[in-house]
Amino acid sequence: MEWLSAENVVAVGTALLGIVASGVMVWYERRVPRRKRIGYRVQMDNPIGDDVRSGRANRRLGLFDEVPGMSDATLVLLRIENDGSQSIADNDYTGRELHGLTAVFTDRTIRGVSVTQPVGTDHLMDHFTPAAGLGYDGNTLRIPRVPLNPRDHFKLLVLLSGGDVGCPIRLIGGIRDGEVHPNRSATPDDKAPLFSRASRLITIMLTVCVVTLAAIVVLRDDSPPPIGCARGTLTVTGSTAFAPVVEEVGKKYARDCEGAQVTVDPHGSTAGVRELEATGLAAKNGSPAVVALSDGPKPSDMPQLRENRIAVSVFAIVVNNGVRLKNLSTADVRRLYRGEITNWKQLGGPDLAVHLVSRDANSGTRQVFQRRVLKRGEIANSSVDCVHKDDPTAPVIRCELDSTDQVLTQVAELPGAIGYSELTLASGAKGLHTLDLDGHPPSVDAIEHGTSDYPYREIEYAYTYGQPPADSLASSFLTYLSRGNGQDVIRTHGHIPCWTPEGLKLCA
């Protein structure tokens, strides 16, 4: 994804604009003239008597217990604050009485009042005098016309008797061009709200929505696939050893490229390339939508087939775990597959008969084994079930199977069995183990870094009939497989991609 694309710049700019707008709202709320507001909140309403009507009986000593009428006494802390954006002067109170506000404590009787104010507002105390209207009668407290700058406040600690904790408390009065209202918060802090509840909600919602929108746009991967997509259907046939790679790459391509369908139908390398040739000869419109994978180069009698080098595949010789050998020389392997060694004890192994489990003639894995290790073909097949010798004159039991999975299963189950397989599949199989050749382990890393002469390896080819059009699905898929996202899948399955610096040397 290009982070500096025009769409992303717009998205991030929108997010920043939303945040700035939120800040402007805060500034506007605090600085632009608005209605004058006095808010009040009850920060404490606690019993100090032992009347169980309150639900919280107390124990008392001293004055609380000696003064009459204290059995149902309560203490209320009432905070009164200027939570608007304008100062309130003494003449802003609209009542006709001397005092400015009236606090009513329902069902309770006022016994005493104490006024407190925060640090730096000592001038407010000059207004709390009887001459200014401060006084109480029954359940009514008269509060003077106290001038308040924005965010100024004072508190009234009121001693009451009668009634229960939680009885309604109201502040009554009028403000010119403003209002007196209760605040919902009852936290005992000394800070007035920065801005109104509605403004807070609007600011938070705006910020969250805009930032979320920007994140969705920026993180959404709208970039096209690294390789140009093509629609249609494609059949991939050939190598069974390389089939797991192509199956996974085919699924990834179909997810990245809408309208593409890749079908993998492996039948062996030789069968695959011959099927491709037959399909190409029968096609009337040039190159058919078929790709054949082969473990090694095609036969020389198929000049119409065009090769694409995809990866280096590493293969391994495998033996049943009952054969506790770890290394064989290539000379001993050749003797085994010429039928000269019939029992593993001839090579220092256990007293077990040798069973050669091979692939059929269409197998690229077998052809690579014969070309790279044996330097010749294998001996004739002598068994159908890999256990009993059908040809009494054969020196050793040898059978042929149709797939790598069948070979691995048979070798794992049959004592004394030996076979060959693609390395990654062999490494994950149970009941068998791989053999080193001439002291070289079947290691992809060692081969890739040029530190091993392990011989049982081959280039994996992908063939098409002629040159497919550049905009065809076959062409797009092969590019995706060899140079695009398919390279990661190739490496994950234990192969070396040809289009890497190391792979270019090995595939040359």
mmCIF file of C-alpha atoms in Angstrom, residues 217-363:
data_model
loop_
_atom_site.group_PDB
_atom_site.id
_atom_site.type_symbol
_atom_site.label_atom_id
_atom_site.label_comp_id
_atom_site.label_asym_id
_atom_site.label_seq_id
_atom_site.Cartn_x
_atom_site.Cartn_y
_atom_site.Cartn_z
ATOM 1 C CA VAL A 217 -9.635 4.170 4.899
ATOM 2 C CA VAL A 218 -5.910 4.042 5.676
ATOM 3 C CA LEU A 219 -5.780 0.400 6.792
ATOM 4 C CA ARG A 220 -8.055 -0.921 4.052
ATOM 5 C CA ASP A 221 -5.890 -2.689 1.518
ATOM 6 C CA ASP A 222 -7.278 -1.447 -1.773
ATOM 7 C CA SER A 223 -3.979 -1.861 -3.563
ATOM 8 C CA PRO A 224 -4.217 -4.192 -6.559
ATOM 9 C CA PRO A 225 -2.418 -7.531 -6.472
ATOM 10 C CA PRO A 226 1.296 -7.248 -7.260
ATOM 11 C CA ILE A 227 0.732 -9.060 -10.552
ATOM 12 C CA GLY A 228 -1.976 -8.165 -13.051
ATOM 13 C CA CYS A 229 -5.031 -10.364 -12.607
ATOM 14 C CA ALA A 230 -6.837 -12.346 -15.262
ATOM 15 C CA ARG A 231 -10.235 -14.020 -15.298
ATOM 16 C CA GLY A 232 -11.176 -17.493 -16.420
ATOM 17 C CA THR A 233 -10.248 -21.082 -15.572
ATOM 18 C CA LEU A 234 -6.841 -22.754 -15.533
ATOM 19 C CA THR A 235 -5.859 -26.404 -15.060
ATOM 20 C CA VAL A 236 -2.493 -27.256 -13.513
ATOM 21 C CA THR A 237 -1.337 -30.844 -13.927
ATOM 22 C CA GLY A 238 1.907 -32.816 -13.686
ATOM 23 C CA SER A 239 4.143 -33.238 -10.634
ATOM 24 C CA THR A 240 2.579 -34.688 -7.487
ATOM 25 C CA ALA A 241 5.603 -33.606 -5.429
ATOM 26 C CA PHE A 242 5.043 -29.933 -6.273
ATOM 27 C CA ALA A 243 1.236 -30.145 -6.147
ATOM 28 C CA PRO A 244 0.854 -28.873 -2.518
ATOM 29 C CA VAL A 245 2.640 -25.662 -3.505
ATOM 30 C CA VAL A 246 0.462 -25.052 -6.545
ATOM 31 C CA GLU A 247 -2.741 -25.841 -4.649
ATOM 32 C CA GLU A 248 -1.966 -23.186 -2.030
ATOM 33 C CA VAL A 249 -0.817 -20.626 -4.594
ATOM 34 C CA GLY A 250 -3.955 -21.303 -6.644
ATOM 35 C CA LYS A 251 -6.167 -20.505 -3.658
ATOM 36 C CA LYS A 252 -4.239 -17.291 -2.930
ATOM 37 C CA TYR A 253 -4.486 -16.212 -6.561
ATOM 38 C CA ALA A 254 -8.246 -16.837 -6.604
ATOM 39 C CA ARG A 255 -8.626 -14.700 -3.449
ATOM 40 C CA ASP A 256 -6.536 -11.876 -4.901
ATOM 41 C CA CYS A 257 -8.014 -12.035 -8.380
ATOM 42 C CA GLU A 258 -11.785 -12.114 -8.589
ATOM 43 C CA GLY A 259 -13.145 -14.241 -11.388
ATOM 44 C CA ALA A 260 -10.173 -16.650 -11.566
ATOM 45 C CA GLN A 261 -10.414 -20.391 -10.879
ATOM 46 C CA VAL A 262 -7.312 -22.601 -10.694
ATOM 47 C CA THR A 263 -7.803 -26.393 -10.653
ATOM 48 C CA VAL A 264 -4.858 -28.613 -9.655
ATOM 49 C CA ASP A 265 -4.991 -32.175 -11.046
ATOM 50 C CA PRO A 266 -1.565 -33.856 -10.702
ATOM 51 C CA HIS A 267 -0.822 -37.185 -12.439
ATOM 52 C CA GLY A 268 2.983 -37.225 -12.449
ATOM 53 C CA SER A 269 5.489 -35.152 -14.378
ATOM 54 C CA THR A 270 5.675 -37.250 -17.560
ATOM 55 C CA ALA A 271 1.922 -37.766 -17.753
ATOM 56 C CA GLY A 272 1.406 -34.039 -17.174
ATOM 57 C CA VAL A 273 3.634 -32.792 -19.984
ATOM 58 C CA ARG A 274 2.220 -35.372 -22.419
ATOM 59 C CA GLU A 275 -1.314 -34.327 -21.485
ATOM 60 C CA LEU A 276 -0.341 -30.701 -22.123
ATOM 61 C CA GLU A 277 1.095 -31.569 -25.528
ATOM 62 C CA ALA A 278 -2.033 -33.501 -26.519
ATOM 63 C CA THR A 279 -4.296 -30.671 -25.366
ATOM 64 C CA GLY A 280 -2.207 -28.121 -27.263
ATOM 65 C CA LEU A 281 -2.281 -30.108 -30.492
ATOM 66 C CA ALA A 282 -6.051 -30.413 -30.236
ATOM 67 C CA ALA A 283 -6.581 -26.735 -29.423
ATOM 68 C CA LYS A 284 -7.772 -24.470 -32.216
ATOM 69 C CA ASN A 285 -7.064 -21.125 -30.595
ATOM 70 C CA GLY A 286 -3.383 -21.177 -29.704
ATOM 71 C CA SER A 287 -2.158 -21.919 -26.211
ATOM 72 C CA PRO A 288 -4.713 -23.784 -24.042
ATOM 73 C CA ALA A 289 -5.374 -22.838 -20.411
ATOM 74 C CA VAL A 290 -3.235 -25.695 -19.094
ATOM 75 C CA VAL A 291 0.077 -25.623 -17.206
ATOM 76 C CA ALA A 292 2.117 -28.788 -16.637
ATOM 77 C CA LEU A 293 4.615 -29.035 -13.781
ATOM 78 C CA SER A 294 7.612 -31.293 -14.154
ATOM 79 C CA ASP A 295 10.388 -32.394 -11.793
ATOM 80 C CA GLY A 296 13.106 -31.771 -14.358
ATOM 81 C CA PRO A 297 13.184 -30.868 -18.046
ATOM 82 C CA LYS A 298 10.678 -32.171 -20.586
ATOM 83 C CA PRO A 299 11.497 -34.857 -23.122
ATOM 84 C CA SER A 300 13.326 -33.561 -26.182
ATOM 85 C CA ASP A 301 10.548 -34.589 -28.584
ATOM 86 C CA MET A 302 8.156 -31.833 -27.419
ATOM 87 C CA PRO A 303 9.458 -28.626 -29.036
ATOM 88 C CA GLN A 304 6.115 -26.819 -28.703
ATOM 89 C CA LEU A 305 6.291 -26.782 -24.917
ATOM 90 C CA ARG A 306 7.717 -23.588 -23.437
ATOM 91 C CA GLU A 307 9.516 -23.866 -20.095
ATOM 92 C CA ASN A 308 9.384 -21.613 -17.049
ATOM 93 C CA ARG A 309 11.840 -22.339 -14.246
ATOM 94 C CA ILE A 310 9.998 -22.050 -10.943
ATOM 95 C CA ALA A 311 12.020 -23.506 -8.088
ATOM 96 C CA VAL A 312 14.683 -25.936 -6.964
ATOM 97 C CA SER A 313 13.145 -28.981 -5.307
ATOM 98 C CA VAL A 314 15.083 -31.178 -2.899
ATOM 99 C CA PHE A 315 14.270 -34.877 -2.660
ATOM 100 C CA ALA A 316 15.275 -37.553 -0.157
ATOM 101 C CA ILE A 317 15.817 -41.280 0.080
ATOM 102 C CA VAL A 318 13.724 -42.713 2.900
ATOM 103 C CA VAL A 319 13.948 -46.006 4.808
ATOM 104 C CA ASN A 320 11.752 -47.729 7.367
ATOM 105 C CA ASN A 321 12.738 -46.883 10.946
ATOM 106 C CA GLY A 322 13.684 -50.519 11.449
ATOM 107 C CA VAL A 323 16.661 -49.861 9.178
ATOM 108 C CA ARG A 324 18.815 -47.895 11.567
ATOM 109 C CA LEU A 325 21.291 -46.629 8.980
ATOM 110 C CA LYS A 326 21.672 -42.842 8.670
ATOM 111 C CA ASN A 327 24.015 -42.498 5.686
ATOM 112 C CA LEU A 328 24.659 -44.324 2.444
ATOM 113 C CA SER A 329 27.136 -43.710 -0.308
ATOM 114 C CA THR A 330 25.795 -43.193 -3.807
ATOM 115 C CA ALA A 331 27.682 -46.361 -4.781
ATOM 116 C CA ASP A 332 25.717 -48.392 -2.209
ATOM 117 C CA VAL A 333 22.422 -46.826 -3.355
ATOM 118 C CA ARG A 334 23.212 -47.859 -6.917
ATOM 119 C CA ARG A 335 24.014 -51.413 -5.752
ATOM 120 C CA LEU A 336 20.674 -51.517 -3.923
ATOM 121 C CA TYR A 337 18.733 -50.471 -7.018
ATOM 122 C CA ARG A 338 20.657 -52.885 -9.263
ATOM 123 C CA GLY A 339 19.493 -55.732 -7.026
ATOM 124 C CA GLU A 340 22.998 -56.549 -5.803
ATOM 125 C CA ILE A 341 22.093 -56.051 -2.122
ATOM 126 C CA THR A 342 19.162 -58.134 -0.920
ATOM 127 C CA ASN A 343 19.567 -57.825 2.867
ATOM 128 C CA TRP A 344 20.402 -54.767 4.954
ATOM 129 C CA LYS A 345 23.031 -56.678 6.943
ATOM 130 C CA GLN A 346 25.213 -56.504 3.824
ATOM 131 C CA LEU A 347 25.505 -52.772 4.514
ATOM 132 C CA GLY A 348 25.945 -53.087 8.271
ATOM 133 C CA GLY A 349 22.238 -52.830 8.989
ATOM 134 C CA PRO A 350 19.700 -55.216 10.543
ATOM 135 C CA ASP A 351 18.883 -58.667 9.213
ATOM 136 C CA LEU A 352 15.975 -57.503 7.072
ATOM 137 C CA ALA A 353 15.190 -58.195 3.423
ATOM 138 C CA VAL A 354 15.406 -55.179 1.122
ATOM 139 C CA HIS A 355 12.091 -53.961 -0.381
ATOM 140 C CA LEU A 356 12.441 -51.322 -3.100
ATOM 141 C CA VAL A 357 9.341 -49.082 -3.102
ATOM 142 C CA SER A 358 9.447 -47.011 -6.281
ATOM 143 C CA ARG A 359 7.268 -44.645 -8.274
ATOM 144 C CA ASP A 360 5.684 -45.421 -11.636
ATOM 145 C CA ALA A 361 7.309 -44.468 -14.920
ATOM 146 C CA ASN A 362 5.364 -41.176 -15.132
ATOM 147 C CA SER A 363 6.917 -39.842 -11.918
#
